Amino acid sequence: MSEPTRASTPLGILLSTVRYEERRLLSELERRGVTAVRLDPRSMSFAPKDAEALRGMTVLNREISSQRAALAAESLEAFGARPVNDASATRLCGNKWSTYLRLRQYGIPTPATLLAPTPETGLEAIDMIGYPAVIKPLSSSWGNRVSLITDRYAADAVLEHCAALPSAASRTVIVQEAVRPGSPDLRGIVVDGVCLGVIVRSSSDWRNNVARGATVEPYPPNEEVRRLCVRAAAAVGATIAGVDLVERADGGWTVLEVNSRVEFQGFERATGVDVAARIADACTAETIEVREPV
C-alpha cells in the first residue's frame, strides 16, 4: 500500500451521493494528507468566476448520474481542470452504443449490437440478431430497463413501452446478442493501465448486478481476461474502468460493458485489493497515461 503523502494542491472529488466507494476514497485521501474538495454537480453553474479555483485541479469524477458526470467533465476540462476520467471517456462509457462502436473500432470482442431508434427498427434488429436478444437503453446502471427478449410478444411489449417515453434519447435503445444469459459473468477493474483483479458475479436473476443481489468471488488469475480488460479500458480512453465480460459458448471472452465510475465494494471484499488506494495513486500522480489498446 502506498505511504501517505501530502499534496501541495487540493484534489477535487465530484459527487452528489456518498456511497461505500466515496467514503473509502475520501478516507484514503485523508489518510494521505490530501485536501479533498467536494464538488456537487447539482450546484455547479461554471460561472467565469470559478475558472481560477478550478484551473489545474485534478478532479476525481464519482458523480452517480451519467448525464451530470459527462456535462461536468466537459465543463471542468474547459475551465482548465483535469477530470479523471476525462470527458471523452466519461461520455463514451455513459452511452452503450458509443461504447460498442469504440470497442468494435479497436477490435475488442463484444456481442453483436444494433441501434434501434424506433419500435420498427427494434423489431427488425431482433429479427437479425435472433431470439433470445437483449434490449438496453443507451444509458443505464444496475441493470435498470435492461430486458431479455425471448419471443415476439415480449419484444412488442418492451418496444411499445420505450416508444411512450418522453424523449428521443430515452426512446432509442440498442438490441444486443444475448450471450449465455443467466450464466455467471466477470468484472475486472483497471486503474492506470493495470488490471487489479477480476471477480465472478452470479445471481438467480439473469442480470448479475451486485446491486440486484448478485454474489461475488475472486476469479483465478487469467492473463487473457486481464489483457482484455486493459485493452477495453484503453479503447474508451479510461484511466479508471470496470470491465464486464462473459464467456461465449465457444470458450472465448466478450466484453459487455465498460463503466467509467465503477463501484468496487464487492470487488474489494472478494479480492482484498485496495481499489481506493490504487485510484488515489492515479489521481495524485503528476501525469496520467492511458495506454493505447493493443
Short mmCIF file of C-alpha atoms in Angstrom, two decimals, residues 42-273:
data_model
loop_
_atom_site.label_atom_id
_atom_site.label_comp_id
_atom_site.label_asym_id
_atom_site.label_seq_id
_atom_site.Cartn_x
_atom_site.Cartn_y
_atom_site.Cartn_z
CA ARG A 42 -26.09 19.75 -8.90
CA SER A 43 -24.96 23.16 -7.68
CA MET A 44 -22.18 23.98 -10.16
CA SER A 45 -23.03 26.56 -12.83
CA PHE A 46 -19.42 27.06 -14.03
CA ALA A 47 -19.52 30.83 -13.94
CA PRO A 48 -16.41 32.72 -15.14
CA LYS A 49 -15.52 33.45 -11.51
CA ASP A 50 -14.98 29.70 -10.95
CA ALA A 51 -12.20 29.42 -13.51
CA GLU A 52 -9.34 30.41 -11.20
CA ALA A 53 -10.29 27.90 -8.49
CA LEU A 54 -10.67 25.04 -10.97
CA ARG A 55 -7.66 25.72 -13.19
CA GLY A 56 -5.06 22.99 -12.78
CA MET A 57 -7.14 20.97 -10.31
CA THR A 58 -7.37 17.20 -10.71
CA VAL A 59 -10.98 16.12 -10.14
CA LEU A 60 -11.98 12.52 -9.48
CA ASN A 61 -15.37 12.03 -11.13
CA ARG A 62 -17.67 9.96 -8.88
CA GLU A 63 -20.97 11.51 -9.91
CA ILE A 64 -23.74 8.89 -9.94
CA SER A 65 -25.71 10.44 -12.83
CA SER A 66 -24.22 9.69 -16.24
CA GLN A 67 -25.54 12.92 -17.74
CA ARG A 68 -24.26 15.12 -14.92
CA ALA A 69 -20.94 13.27 -14.88
CA ALA A 70 -20.40 13.89 -18.60
CA LEU A 71 -21.50 17.53 -18.52
CA ALA A 72 -19.33 18.27 -15.52
CA ALA A 73 -16.28 16.54 -17.02
CA GLU A 74 -16.62 18.54 -20.23
CA SER A 75 -17.03 21.78 -18.27
CA LEU A 76 -14.11 21.03 -15.97
CA GLU A 77 -11.82 20.50 -18.94
CA ALA A 78 -12.97 23.78 -20.49
CA PHE A 79 -12.11 25.54 -17.21
CA GLY A 80 -8.60 24.08 -17.16
CA ALA A 81 -9.17 21.26 -14.67
CA ARG A 82 -8.19 17.61 -15.20
CA PRO A 83 -11.13 15.27 -14.58
CA VAL A 84 -10.44 11.57 -14.03
CA ASN A 85 -11.85 10.00 -16.11
CA ASP A 86 -11.70 12.67 -18.79
CA ALA A 87 -14.75 13.97 -20.61
CA SER A 88 -14.32 11.76 -23.67
CA ALA A 89 -14.12 8.53 -21.67
CA THR A 90 -17.00 9.58 -19.43
CA ARG A 91 -19.26 10.30 -22.39
CA LEU A 92 -18.29 7.10 -24.20
CA CYS A 93 -18.94 4.88 -21.18
CA GLY A 94 -22.20 6.70 -20.43
CA ASN A 95 -23.62 5.67 -23.80
CA LYS A 96 -23.83 1.95 -24.56
CA TRP A 97 -23.97 2.46 -28.32
CA SER A 98 -20.90 4.71 -28.25
CA THR A 99 -19.08 2.13 -26.13
CA TYR A 100 -19.97 -0.62 -28.60
CA LEU A 101 -18.71 1.42 -31.54
CA ARG A 102 -15.39 2.16 -29.84
CA LEU A 103 -14.85 -1.46 -28.80
CA ARG A 104 -15.66 -2.58 -32.34
CA GLN A 105 -13.33 0.05 -33.80
CA TYR A 106 -10.41 -1.31 -31.77
CA GLY A 107 -11.17 -4.96 -32.43
CA ILE A 108 -12.28 -5.74 -28.87
CA PRO A 109 -14.65 -8.75 -28.92
CA THR A 110 -18.15 -7.59 -27.97
CA PRO A 111 -21.64 -9.01 -28.63
CA ALA A 112 -23.38 -8.22 -31.93
CA THR A 113 -25.27 -4.96 -31.32
CA LEU A 114 -27.71 -2.92 -33.41
CA LEU A 115 -29.16 0.55 -32.88
CA ALA A 116 -32.94 0.85 -32.64
CA PRO A 117 -34.34 4.41 -32.66
CA THR A 118 -37.94 3.21 -33.20
CA PRO A 119 -40.05 0.12 -32.40
CA GLU A 120 -39.99 -0.83 -36.08
CA THR A 121 -36.19 -0.81 -36.26
CA GLY A 122 -36.13 -2.60 -32.92
CA LEU A 123 -38.18 -5.49 -34.29
CA GLU A 124 -36.03 -5.62 -37.42
CA ALA A 125 -32.91 -5.68 -35.23
CA ILE A 126 -34.26 -8.56 -33.14
CA ASP A 127 -35.06 -10.48 -36.31
CA MET A 128 -31.44 -10.03 -37.43
CA ILE A 129 -29.94 -10.90 -34.03
CA GLY A 130 -32.36 -13.72 -33.28
CA TYR A 131 -34.02 -14.80 -30.06
CA PRO A 132 -33.09 -14.50 -27.28
CA ALA A 133 -31.93 -10.90 -27.53
CA VAL A 134 -31.30 -8.13 -25.02
CA ILE A 135 -32.80 -4.65 -25.21
CA LYS A 136 -30.87 -1.93 -23.38
CA PRO A 137 -31.37 1.83 -23.08
CA LEU A 138 -28.48 3.99 -24.23
CA SER A 139 -27.69 4.90 -20.63
CA SER A 140 -28.49 2.89 -17.51
CA SER A 141 -26.89 1.35 -14.43
CA TRP A 142 -27.54 -1.69 -12.22
CA GLY A 143 -29.45 -3.47 -14.99
CA ASN A 144 -32.32 -0.95 -14.99
CA ARG A 145 -34.53 -1.11 -18.11
CA VAL A 146 -32.49 -4.00 -19.48
CA SER A 147 -34.77 -6.72 -20.85
CA LEU A 148 -34.17 -10.27 -22.03
CA ILE A 149 -36.43 -10.82 -25.04
CA THR A 150 -37.39 -14.42 -25.71
CA ASP A 151 -40.33 -14.02 -28.12
CA ARG A 152 -42.20 -11.53 -30.31
CA TYR A 153 -44.80 -10.80 -27.61
CA ALA A 154 -42.12 -9.63 -25.17
CA ALA A 155 -40.44 -7.61 -27.93
CA ASP A 156 -43.68 -5.81 -28.79
CA ALA A 157 -44.39 -5.02 -25.14
CA VAL A 158 -40.92 -3.66 -24.32
CA LEU A 159 -40.58 -1.63 -27.51
CA GLU A 160 -44.09 -0.22 -27.08
CA HIS A 161 -43.11 0.94 -23.60
CA CYS A 162 -39.91 2.53 -24.96
CA ALA A 163 -41.90 4.37 -27.65
CA ALA A 164 -44.03 6.04 -24.95
CA LEU A 165 -41.04 7.57 -23.14
CA PRO A 166 -40.73 11.37 -23.24
CA SER A 167 -37.52 11.99 -25.20
CA ALA A 168 -35.88 10.67 -28.36
CA ALA A 169 -32.82 9.65 -26.32
CA SER A 170 -34.86 7.57 -23.88
CA ARG A 171 -36.87 6.01 -26.72
CA THR A 172 -33.72 4.91 -28.52
CA VAL A 173 -32.36 1.52 -27.47
CA ILE A 174 -29.79 -1.00 -28.54
CA VAL A 175 -30.56 -4.60 -29.39
CA GLN A 176 -27.77 -6.93 -28.38
CA GLU A 177 -26.98 -10.59 -28.82
CA ALA A 178 -27.74 -12.49 -25.60
CA VAL A 179 -24.55 -14.32 -24.69
CA ARG A 180 -25.34 -17.22 -22.37
CA PRO A 181 -27.97 -15.30 -20.35
CA GLY A 182 -28.17 -16.45 -16.75
CA SER A 183 -24.57 -17.69 -16.64
CA PRO A 184 -22.01 -16.01 -14.34
CA ASP A 185 -20.07 -13.09 -15.73
CA LEU A 186 -16.81 -11.36 -14.82
CA ARG A 187 -15.86 -7.87 -13.76
CA GLY A 188 -12.30 -6.64 -13.96
CA ILE A 189 -11.15 -3.30 -12.57
CA VAL A 190 -8.46 -1.38 -14.42
CA VAL A 191 -6.60 1.58 -12.93
CA ASP A 192 -3.88 3.43 -14.82
CA GLY A 193 -3.40 0.65 -17.37
CA VAL A 194 -3.22 -2.20 -14.83
CA CYS A 195 -5.91 -4.81 -14.20
CA LEU A 196 -6.18 -5.00 -10.39
CA GLY A 197 -8.04 -8.30 -10.49
CA VAL A 198 -11.22 -9.98 -11.64
CA ILE A 199 -14.33 -11.24 -9.84
CA VAL A 200 -17.06 -13.68 -10.82
CA ARG A 201 -20.64 -12.44 -10.37
CA SER A 202 -23.51 -14.93 -10.06
CA SER A 203 -27.20 -14.42 -9.47
CA SER A 204 -30.59 -16.16 -9.54
CA ASP A 205 -31.60 -13.34 -11.89
CA TRP A 206 -30.21 -13.34 -15.43
CA ARG A 207 -28.63 -9.94 -14.67
CA ASN A 208 -25.54 -10.33 -12.50
CA ASN A 209 -25.59 -6.91 -10.84
CA VAL A 210 -24.33 -6.71 -7.26
CA ALA A 211 -26.98 -4.02 -6.69
CA ARG A 212 -29.56 -6.71 -7.50
CA GLY A 213 -28.14 -9.19 -5.05
CA ALA A 214 -25.52 -10.99 -7.12
CA THR A 215 -22.84 -12.84 -5.18
CA VAL A 216 -19.16 -12.34 -5.96
CA GLU A 217 -15.99 -14.34 -5.56
CA PRO A 218 -12.44 -13.87 -6.83
CA TYR A 219 -11.63 -15.21 -10.28
CA PRO A 220 -8.38 -17.16 -10.66
CA PRO A 221 -5.61 -15.26 -12.45
CA ASN A 222 -6.12 -15.42 -16.21
CA GLU A 223 -3.78 -13.42 -18.41
CA GLU A 224 -6.17 -13.46 -21.38
CA VAL A 225 -9.00 -11.95 -19.33
CA ARG A 226 -6.76 -9.36 -17.67
CA ARG A 227 -5.31 -8.31 -21.01
CA LEU A 228 -8.80 -7.96 -22.47
CA CYS A 229 -9.84 -5.74 -19.54
CA VAL A 230 -6.83 -3.47 -20.10
CA ARG A 231 -7.50 -3.30 -23.85
CA ALA A 232 -11.17 -2.41 -23.30
CA ALA A 233 -10.32 0.36 -20.84
CA ALA A 234 -7.72 1.75 -23.23
CA ALA A 235 -10.15 1.60 -26.16
CA VAL A 236 -12.54 4.02 -24.42
CA GLY A 237 -9.67 6.09 -23.01
CA ALA A 238 -10.49 5.36 -19.35
CA THR A 239 -7.86 5.68 -16.63
CA ILE A 240 -10.29 4.02 -14.18
CA ALA A 241 -12.70 1.41 -15.51
CA GLY A 242 -14.85 -1.53 -14.60
CA VAL A 243 -14.99 -4.01 -17.47
CA ASP A 244 -17.77 -6.60 -17.66
CA LEU A 245 -17.17 -9.77 -19.66
CA VAL A 246 -18.88 -13.07 -20.31
CA GLU A 247 -17.61 -16.34 -21.74
CA ARG A 248 -19.07 -17.33 -25.08
CA ALA A 249 -20.24 -20.86 -25.87
CA ASP A 250 -17.00 -21.42 -27.83
CA GLY A 251 -14.87 -20.55 -24.78
CA GLY A 252 -13.85 -17.08 -25.97
CA TRP A 253 -14.45 -13.95 -23.92
CA THR A 254 -16.51 -10.95 -24.98
CA VAL A 255 -16.81 -7.51 -23.38
CA LEU A 256 -20.34 -6.49 -22.41
CA GLU A 257 -19.77 -3.00 -20.99
CA VAL A 258 -17.16 -0.58 -19.68
CA ASN A 259 -18.02 1.57 -16.64
CA SER A 260 -16.10 4.78 -16.06
CA ARG A 261 -17.25 5.32 -12.44
CA VAL A 262 -17.01 1.77 -11.25
CA GLU A 263 -18.44 0.58 -7.94
CA PHE A 264 -15.96 -1.63 -6.10
CA GLN A 265 -17.43 -2.66 -2.74
CA GLY A 266 -17.99 -6.28 -3.75
CA PHE A 267 -14.66 -6.37 -5.59
CA GLU A 268 -12.65 -5.22 -2.57
CA ARG A 269 -14.37 -7.69 -0.25
CA ALA A 270 -13.89 -10.60 -2.64
CA THR A 271 -10.29 -9.93 -3.66
CA GLY A 272 -8.78 -7.98 -0.77
CA VAL A 273 -7.39 -5.48 -3.30
#
